[in-house]
């Protein structure tokens, strides 16, 4: 009897004989193979993307000069090479106040780098490593993303290089505040786990195209990550490479949101109960030259409703410098139209 059992076991190991009488065997049933095949396809897709894009992801080290002219590292993050001649896209908050920069490739090679330009308003920055022929990734179209779509985040959390996490797009069109206070629009919310050090790394779709730059984590909230869309990154990169800065228009005012009286809303048939109140005006600034006064209430720009300072920032970010805009304002009970030519912010 024992010999028969032994022979059956040998046949089973060799894959011979009938298996239908063997109970307790751990295997995938035929009905479950489809699911396994799908998981294998998912794994292969992720592996293909990581092998293609991973070499373009770098670790960014930030240093300052200390006493004795020695360099002290004060921070690190991630970045992604977007051109073979060393241009790297990362976060502004990663390289902010850096006096010395270096990047480490997946091969372990460390290269010195310099800042090309930063944009605190979108938390994006471009730096350039001293090198050529570097592996690079392509900026894709974030506008084609859909909720539920597979995405892959690659970065260097806690200094662990080339760390991969996957998830799906949770929502599109979110908004976050930058450290400068401006609203960053069209943020991608996703479930790919992010940790400190992931900032500046790419968010990639299943075809290996960069659809976002990872930027923020909500502490104590699991499964929520945020990335700046590639559509924003493309525009910022083009501005930084062309001008060394992002050129935006401004009106030369400080302002705040203010509720409107019901009487004013009804009398003028306004769509919103809120406007933007002018708190102060820069002398000789665009608003001052256009006749705007303190306490004026801005309700529209070029007939587009304005209910917050964010609306003004958003409009001016897309408006050509030097082109006239028309403000609809209330001064007391009087409705007025004022033409203003925005100038470049910071000039």
CSV table of C-alpha atoms in Angstrom, one decimal:
chain,number,residue,atom,x,y,z
A,1,UNK,CA,0.0,0.0,0.0
A,2,UNK,CA,2.8,2.4,0.9
A,3,UNK,CA,4.6,1.6,-2.3
A,4,UNK,CA,1.5,2.4,-4.3
A,5,UNK,CA,1.1,5.8,-2.6
A,6,UNK,CA,4.8,6.5,-3.2
A,7,UNK,CA,4.5,5.6,-6.9
A,8,UNK,CA,1.4,7.9,-7.2
A,9,UNK,CA,3.3,10.7,-5.5
A,10,UNK,CA,6.3,10.3,-8.0
A,11,UNK,CA,3.8,10.4,-10.9
A,12,UNK,CA,2.2,13.5,-9.5
A,13,UNK,CA,5.5,15.4,-9.1
A,14,UNK,CA,6.4,14.4,-12.7
A,15,UNK,CA,3.0,15.6,-13.9
A,16,UNK,CA,2.0,12.1,-14.9
A,17,UNK,CA,-1.1,10.1,-14.3
A,18,UNK,CA,-4.6,11.1,-13.3
A,19,UNK,CA,-4.9,14.1,-11.0
A,20,UNK,CA,-8.6,14.1,-10.5
A,21,UNK,CA,-8.4,11.8,-7.5
A,22,UNK,CA,-5.8,13.8,-5.7
A,23,UNK,CA,-7.5,16.0,-3.0
A,24,UNK,CA,-6.0,19.1,-1.3
A,25,UNK,CA,-3.8,20.1,-4.3
A,26,UNK,CA,-3.0,23.8,-4.3
A,27,UNK,CA,-3.4,25.1,-7.8
A,28,UNK,CA,-5.3,27.6,-9.9
A,29,UNK,CA,-8.5,26.2,-11.2
A,30,UNK,CA,-9.4,26.5,-14.9
A,31,UNK,CA,-12.2,28.9,-14.0
A,32,UNK,CA,-9.7,31.2,-12.3
A,33,UNK,CA,-7.1,31.3,-15.0
A,34,UNK,CA,-8.7,34.3,-16.8
A,35,UNK,CA,-8.2,36.4,-13.7
A,36,UNK,CA,-4.6,35.3,-13.3
A,37,UNK,CA,-3.9,36.1,-17.0
A,38,UNK,CA,-5.3,39.6,-16.4
A,39,UNK,CA,-3.1,40.1,-13.4
A,40,UNK,CA,-0.1,38.8,-15.4
A,41,UNK,CA,-1.0,41.3,-18.2
A,42,UNK,CA,-1.2,44.1,-15.6
A,43,UNK,CA,2.2,43.1,-14.2
A,44,UNK,CA,3.8,43.0,-17.6
A,45,UNK,CA,2.4,46.5,-18.4
A,46,UNK,CA,3.8,47.9,-15.2
A,47,UNK,CA,7.2,46.2,-15.8
A,48,UNK,CA,7.4,47.5,-19.4
A,49,UNK,CA,6.7,51.1,-18.3
A,50,UNK,CA,9.2,51.0,-15.4
A,51,UNK,CA,11.9,49.5,-17.6
A,52,UNK,CA,11.3,52.2,-20.1
A,53,UNK,CA,10.9,55.3,-17.9
A,54,UNK,CA,12.8,54.3,-14.8
A,55,UNK,CA,16.3,55.2,-16.1
A,56,UNK,CA,15.0,58.8,-16.7
A,57,UNK,CA,14.1,59.2,-13.0
A,58,UNK,CA,16.8,60.8,-10.9
A,59,UNK,CA,17.5,61.6,-7.2
A,60,UNK,CA,17.9,65.3,-6.6
A,61,UNK,CA,20.2,66.4,-3.8
A,62,UNK,CA,20.0,70.0,-2.5
A,63,UNK,CA,22.9,71.6,-0.6
A,64,UNK,CA,23.9,75.0,0.9
A,65,UNK,CA,27.4,76.4,1.7
A,66,UNK,CA,28.3,76.1,5.3
A,67,UNK,CA,31.3,77.5,7.2
A,68,UNK,CA,34.6,76.5,5.7
A,69,UNK,CA,33.0,76.5,2.2
A,70,UNK,CA,31.8,73.0,2.8
A,71,UNK,CA,28.5,71.8,1.3
A,72,UNK,CA,25.7,70.7,3.7
A,73,UNK,CA,22.9,68.7,2.3
A,74,UNK,CA,19.5,70.2,3.3
A,75,UNK,CA,17.1,68.1,1.3
A,76,UNK,CA,16.4,65.7,-1.5
A,77,UNK,CA,13.7,64.7,-3.8
A,78,UNK,CA,13.0,63.2,-7.2
A,79,UNK,CA,13.1,64.5,-10.8
A,80,UNK,CA,12.7,63.2,-14.3
A,81,UNK,CA,15.0,63.9,-17.3
A,82,UNK,CA,12.9,65.3,-20.2
A,83,UNK,CA,15.7,65.9,-22.7
A,84,UNK,CA,18.9,64.0,-23.5
A,85,UNK,CA,21.0,67.1,-22.9
A,86,UNK,CA,20.2,67.0,-19.1
A,87,UNK,CA,17.1,69.1,-18.6
A,88,UNK,CA,15.2,67.8,-15.6
A,89,UNK,CA,11.7,68.6,-14.4
A,90,UNK,CA,11.1,68.6,-10.6
A,91,UNK,CA,9.3,70.5,-7.9
A,92,UNK,CA,10.1,74.1,-6.8
A,93,UNK,CA,9.8,73.1,-3.2
A,94,UNK,CA,12.5,70.4,-3.8
A,95,UNK,CA,15.2,72.8,-5.1
A,96,UNK,CA,14.0,76.0,-3.3
A,97,UNK,CA,16.9,78.0,-1.9
A,98,UNK,CA,19.5,75.5,-3.2
A,99,UNK,CA,23.0,76.8,-3.5
A,100,UNK,CA,24.3,73.6,-4.9
A,101,UNK,CA,22.5,70.8,-6.8
A,102,UNK,CA,23.4,67.3,-7.9
A,103,UNK,CA,21.5,64.5,-9.4
A,104,UNK,CA,22.1,60.8,-9.1
A,105,UNK,CA,21.1,58.5,-12.0
A,106,UNK,CA,19.8,55.0,-11.6
A,107,UNK,CA,23.2,53.8,-12.8
A,108,UNK,CA,24.6,55.4,-9.6
A,109,UNK,CA,26.5,58.1,-11.4
A,110,UNK,CA,26.2,61.6,-9.7
A,111,UNK,CA,26.3,64.7,-11.8
A,112,UNK,CA,26.4,68.4,-10.8
A,113,UNK,CA,23.4,70.4,-11.8
A,114,UNK,CA,22.3,74.0,-12.0
A,115,UNK,CA,18.9,75.7,-11.8
A,116,UNK,CA,17.3,76.9,-15.1
A,117,UNK,CA,14.3,78.4,-13.5
A,118,UNK,CA,11.6,77.9,-10.9
A,119,UNK,CA,7.9,78.7,-10.7
A,120,UNK,CA,6.6,78.7,-7.1
A,121,UNK,CA,3.1,79.4,-8.3
A,122,UNK,CA,2.8,75.9,-9.8
A,123,UNK,CA,5.5,74.2,-7.6
A,124,UNK,CA,7.5,73.3,-10.7
A,125,UNK,CA,11.2,73.8,-11.5
A,126,UNK,CA,13.7,73.0,-14.3
A,127,UNK,CA,17.3,72.1,-13.5
A,128,UNK,CA,20.0,71.0,-15.8
A,129,UNK,CA,22.6,68.2,-15.2
A,130,UNK,CA,26.0,68.4,-16.7
A,131,UNK,CA,25.9,65.6,-19.2
A,132,UNK,CA,24.6,64.5,-22.6
A,133,UNK,CA,22.9,61.5,-24.0
A,134,UNK,CA,21.0,60.9,-20.8
A,135,UNK,CA,17.9,58.6,-20.8
A,136,UNK,CA,14.8,60.7,-20.9
A,137,UNK,CA,11.0,60.4,-20.8
A,138,UNK,CA,8.3,62.2,-22.8
A,139,UNK,CA,5.7,64.6,-21.6
A,140,UNK,CA,2.3,63.2,-22.5
A,141,UNK,CA,-1.3,64.6,-22.6
A,142,UNK,CA,-2.8,64.8,-19.2
A,143,UNK,CA,-6.0,66.0,-20.8
A,144,UNK,CA,-6.7,62.4,-22.1
A,145,UNK,CA,-6.7,60.9,-18.6
A,146,UNK,CA,-9.9,59.4,-17.2
A,147,UNK,CA,-11.0,58.5,-13.7
A,148,UNK,CA,-10.1,54.8,-13.1
A,149,UNK,CA,-7.1,54.8,-15.4
A,150,UNK,CA,-4.0,53.0,-14.4
A,151,UNK,CA,-1.1,55.2,-13.4
A,152,UNK,CA,2.4,54.5,-12.1
A,153,UNK,CA,4.5,56.7,-9.8
A,154,UNK,CA,8.3,56.5,-9.8
A,155,UNK,CA,10.5,58.2,-7.3
A,156,UNK,CA,13.0,58.1,-4.4
A,157,UNK,CA,10.9,58.1,-1.2
A,158,UNK,CA,13.1,58.2,1.9
A,159,UNK,CA,16.2,58.0,-0.3
A,160,UNK,CA,15.2,54.5,-1.7
A,161,UNK,CA,16.0,55.0,-5.4
A,162,UNK,CA,13.7,53.9,-8.2
A,163,UNK,CA,10.8,53.0,-6.0
A,164,UNK,CA,7.6,52.1,-8.0
A,165,UNK,CA,4.0,52.4,-6.9
A,166,UNK,CA,0.8,51.9,-8.8
A,167,UNK,CA,-2.8,53.1,-8.6
A,168,UNK,CA,-5.6,54.6,-10.5
A,169,UNK,CA,-6.7,58.1,-11.3
A,170,UNK,CA,-9.2,59.0,-8.5
A,171,UNK,CA,-10.4,62.3,-9.8
A,172,UNK,CA,-9.4,65.1,-12.2
A,173,UNK,CA,-9.7,68.9,-11.9
A,174,UNK,CA,-8.7,69.2,-8.3
A,175,UNK,CA,-7.1,72.4,-6.9
A,176,UNK,CA,-4.3,72.8,-4.4
A,177,UNK,CA,-2.6,75.8,-2.9
A,178,UNK,CA,1.1,76.3,-3.7
A,179,UNK,CA,3.4,77.4,-0.9
A,180,UNK,CA,3.2,80.9,-2.5
A,181,UNK,CA,-0.6,80.9,-1.9
A,182,UNK,CA,-1.7,80.7,-5.5
A,183,UNK,CA,-4.2,78.0,-6.6
A,184,UNK,CA,-2.8,75.3,-8.8
A,185,UNK,CA,-5.6,74.0,-11.0
A,186,UNK,CA,-6.4,70.8,-12.8
A,187,UNK,CA,-4.5,68.7,-10.2
A,188,UNK,CA,-4.6,64.9,-10.7
A,189,UNK,CA,-5.8,63.0,-7.6
A,190,UNK,CA,-4.7,59.3,-7.6
A,191,UNK,CA,-4.2,56.3,-5.4
A,192,UNK,CA,-0.5,55.6,-6.1
A,193,UNK,CA,1.2,55.7,-2.6
A,194,UNK,CA,3.5,58.7,-2.3
A,195,UNK,CA,6.0,59.4,0.5
A,196,UNK,CA,8.5,62.1,1.3
A,197,UNK,CA,11.1,62.0,-1.5
A,198,UNK,CA,8.6,61.2,-4.2
A,199,UNK,CA,8.1,64.9,-4.9
A,200,UNK,CA,9.3,65.8,-8.3
A,201,UNK,CA,9.0,62.3,-9.7
A,202,UNK,CA,6.9,61.4,-12.7
A,203,UNK,CA,3.4,60.1,-12.8
A,204,UNK,CA,3.2,57.9,-15.9
A,205,UNK,CA,0.4,56.3,-17.9
A,206,UNK,CA,0.4,52.7,-19.2
A,207,UNK,CA,2.2,53.8,-22.4
A,208,UNK,CA,5.1,55.3,-20.5
A,209,UNK,CA,4.3,58.9,-21.0
A,210,UNK,CA,4.6,61.5,-18.2
A,211,UNK,CA,1.1,62.7,-17.4
A,212,UNK,CA,2.0,64.4,-14.1
A,213,UNK,CA,4.7,65.5,-11.7
A,214,UNK,CA,4.1,64.2,-8.1
A,215,UNK,CA,3.8,67.1,-5.7
A,216,UNK,CA,1.8,66.6,-2.6
A,217,UNK,CA,0.8,64.2,0.1
A,218,UNK,CA,-1.9,64.7,2.7
A,219,UNK,CA,-0.5,63.4,5.9
A,220,UNK,CA,-2.6,60.9,7.9
A,221,UNK,CA,-4.6,60.2,4.7
A,222,UNK,CA,-3.9,56.9,3.0
A,223,UNK,CA,-4.4,56.4,-0.7
A,224,UNK,CA,-4.5,60.1,-1.6
A,225,UNK,CA,-1.8,61.6,-3.8
A,226,UNK,CA,-1.7,64.6,-6.0
A,227,UNK,CA,0.2,65.4,-9.2
A,228,UNK,CA,0.6,68.5,-11.3
A,229,UNK,CA,-0.7,67.7,-14.8
A,230,UNK,CA,1.6,67.5,-17.7
A,231,UNK,CA,-0.4,70.2,-19.6
A,232,UNK,CA,0.7,72.7,-16.9
A,233,UNK,CA,4.2,71.3,-16.9
A,234,UNK,CA,4.6,71.8,-20.6
A,235,UNK,CA,3.6,75.4,-20.5
A,236,UNK,CA,5.9,76.1,-17.4
A,237,UNK,CA,8.8,74.3,-19.0
A,238,UNK,CA,8.5,76.3,-22.2
A,239,UNK,CA,8.4,79.6,-20.2
A,240,UNK,CA,11.4,78.7,-18.1
A,241,UNK,CA,13.5,77.6,-21.0
A,242,UNK,CA,12.6,80.7,-23.0
A,243,UNK,CA,12.7,83.4,-20.3
A,244,UNK,CA,14.2,81.8,-17.2
A,245,UNK,CA,10.9,82.6,-15.4
A,246,UNK,CA,7.2,82.3,-16.0
A,247,UNK,CA,5.7,85.5,-17.3
A,248,UNK,CA,2.3,86.3,-15.9
A,249,UNK,CA,0.2,89.4,-16.0
A,250,UNK,CA,-0.9,91.3,-12.9
A,251,UNK,CA,-3.1,94.2,-12.1
A,252,UNK,CA,-1.1,95.8,-9.3
A,253,UNK,CA,-3.8,95.4,-6.6
A,254,UNK,CA,-4.3,93.4,-3.4
A,255,UNK,CA,-7.8,92.2,-3.0
A,256,UNK,CA,-10.1,89.9,-1.1
A,257,UNK,CA,-13.5,88.2,-1.6
A,258,UNK,CA,-16.5,90.1,-0.4
A,259,UNK,CA,-20.2,89.3,-0.3
A,260,UNK,CA,-22.5,91.7,-2.2
A,261,UNK,CA,-25.7,93.2,-0.8
A,262,UNK,CA,-28.9,91.5,-1.9
A,263,UNK,CA,-30.2,94.8,-3.2
A,264,UNK,CA,-27.2,95.2,-5.5
A,265,UNK,CA,-27.5,91.6,-6.8
A,266,UNK,CA,-31.2,91.9,-7.5
A,267,UNK,CA,-31.0,95.4,-9.0
A,268,UNK,CA,-28.2,94.5,-11.5
A,269,UNK,CA,-29.4,90.9,-12.0
A,270,UNK,CA,-26.0,89.5,-11.0
A,271,UNK,CA,-25.4,85.8,-11.1
A,272,UNK,CA,-23.3,85.6,-7.9
A,273,UNK,CA,-23.5,87.1,-4.4
A,274,UNK,CA,-19.7,87.6,-4.3
A,275,UNK,CA,-17.2,90.0,-5.8
A,276,UNK,CA,-13.5,90.9,-5.4
A,277,UNK,CA,-12.9,94.0,-3.3
A,278,UNK,CA,-9.8,96.1,-4.0
A,279,UNK,CA,-7.9,96.6,-0.7
A,280,UNK,CA,-4.9,98.5,-2.0
A,281,UNK,CA,-3.4,99.7,-5.3
A,282,UNK,CA,0.2,99.8,-6.4
A,283,UNK,CA,1.1,103.4,-7.4
A,284,UNK,CA,1.6,103.7,-11.2
A,285,UNK,CA,0.6,100.0,-11.6
A,286,UNK,CA,-1.8,98.8,-14.3
A,287,UNK,CA,-4.9,99.2,-12.1
A,288,UNK,CA,-4.0,102.7,-11.0
A,289,UNK,CA,-3.4,103.7,-14.6
A,290,UNK,CA,-6.7,102.3,-15.6
A,291,UNK,CA,-8.7,104.2,-13.0
A,292,UNK,CA,-9.3,101.5,-10.4
A,293,UNK,CA,-9.7,102.8,-6.9
A,294,UNK,CA,-9.6,101.4,-3.4
A,295,UNK,CA,-12.9,99.7,-2.4
A,296,UNK,CA,-14.0,99.1,-6.0
A,297,UNK,CA,-15.8,95.8,-6.4
A,298,UNK,CA,-14.7,93.7,-9.4
A,299,UNK,CA,-17.5,91.4,-10.6
A,300,UNK,CA,-16.2,90.5,-14.1
A,301,UNK,CA,-13.2,90.4,-16.4
A,302,UNK,CA,-14.0,90.5,-20.1
A,303,UNK,CA,-17.6,89.6,-19.2
A,304,UNK,CA,-16.4,86.5,-17.3
A,305,UNK,CA,-17.8,86.3,-13.8
A,306,UNK,CA,-15.2,87.0,-11.0
A,307,UNK,CA,-16.0,85.9,-7.4
A,308,UNK,CA,-12.6,85.3,-6.0
A,309,UNK,CA,-9.0,86.4,-6.3
A,310,UNK,CA,-8.2,82.9,-7.7
A,311,UNK,CA,-10.4,83.7,-10.6
A,312,UNK,CA,-8.3,86.8,-11.4
A,313,UNK,CA,-5.1,84.8,-11.1
A,314,UNK,CA,-6.4,82.1,-13.3
A,315,UNK,CA,-7.5,84.6,-16.0
A,316,UNK,CA,-4.3,86.5,-16.0
A,317,UNK,CA,-2.2,83.3,-16.3
A,318,UNK,CA,-3.7,82.7,-19.7
A,319,UNK,CA,-4.0,86.3,-20.9
A,320,UNK,CA,-1.3,87.7,-23.3
A,321,UNK,CA,0.8,90.4,-21.7
A,322,UNK,CA,0.2,93.9,-23.1
A,323,UNK,CA,-3.4,93.1,-24.2
A,324,UNK,CA,-6.2,95.1,-22.9
A,325,UNK,CA,-8.7,93.6,-20.4
A,326,UNK,CA,-12.0,95.0,-19.5
A,327,UNK,CA,-13.0,95.0,-15.8
A,328,UNK,CA,-16.6,95.4,-14.7
A,329,UNK,CA,-16.7,97.0,-11.3
A,330,UNK,CA,-19.1,98.6,-8.8
A,331,UNK,CA,-18.2,101.8,-7.1
A,332,UNK,CA,-20.9,102.3,-4.6
A,333,UNK,CA,-24.1,101.6,-6.5
A,334,UNK,CA,-22.6,102.7,-9.8
A,335,UNK,CA,-21.6,100.1,-12.4
A,336,UNK,CA,-18.5,101.0,-14.4
A,337,UNK,CA,-16.3,99.5,-17.1
A,338,UNK,CA,-12.5,100.0,-16.9
A,339,UNK,CA,-9.9,99.0,-19.5
A,340,UNK,CA,-6.5,97.9,-18.1
A,341,UNK,CA,-3.3,96.7,-19.7
A,342,UNK,CA,-1.8,94.0,-17.3
A,343,UNK,CA,2.0,94.2,-17.0
A,344,UNK,CA,4.4,91.4,-16.1
A,345,UNK,CA,4.3,90.3,-12.5
A,346,UNK,CA,7.5,91.1,-10.7
A,347,UNK,CA,8.7,93.8,-13.1
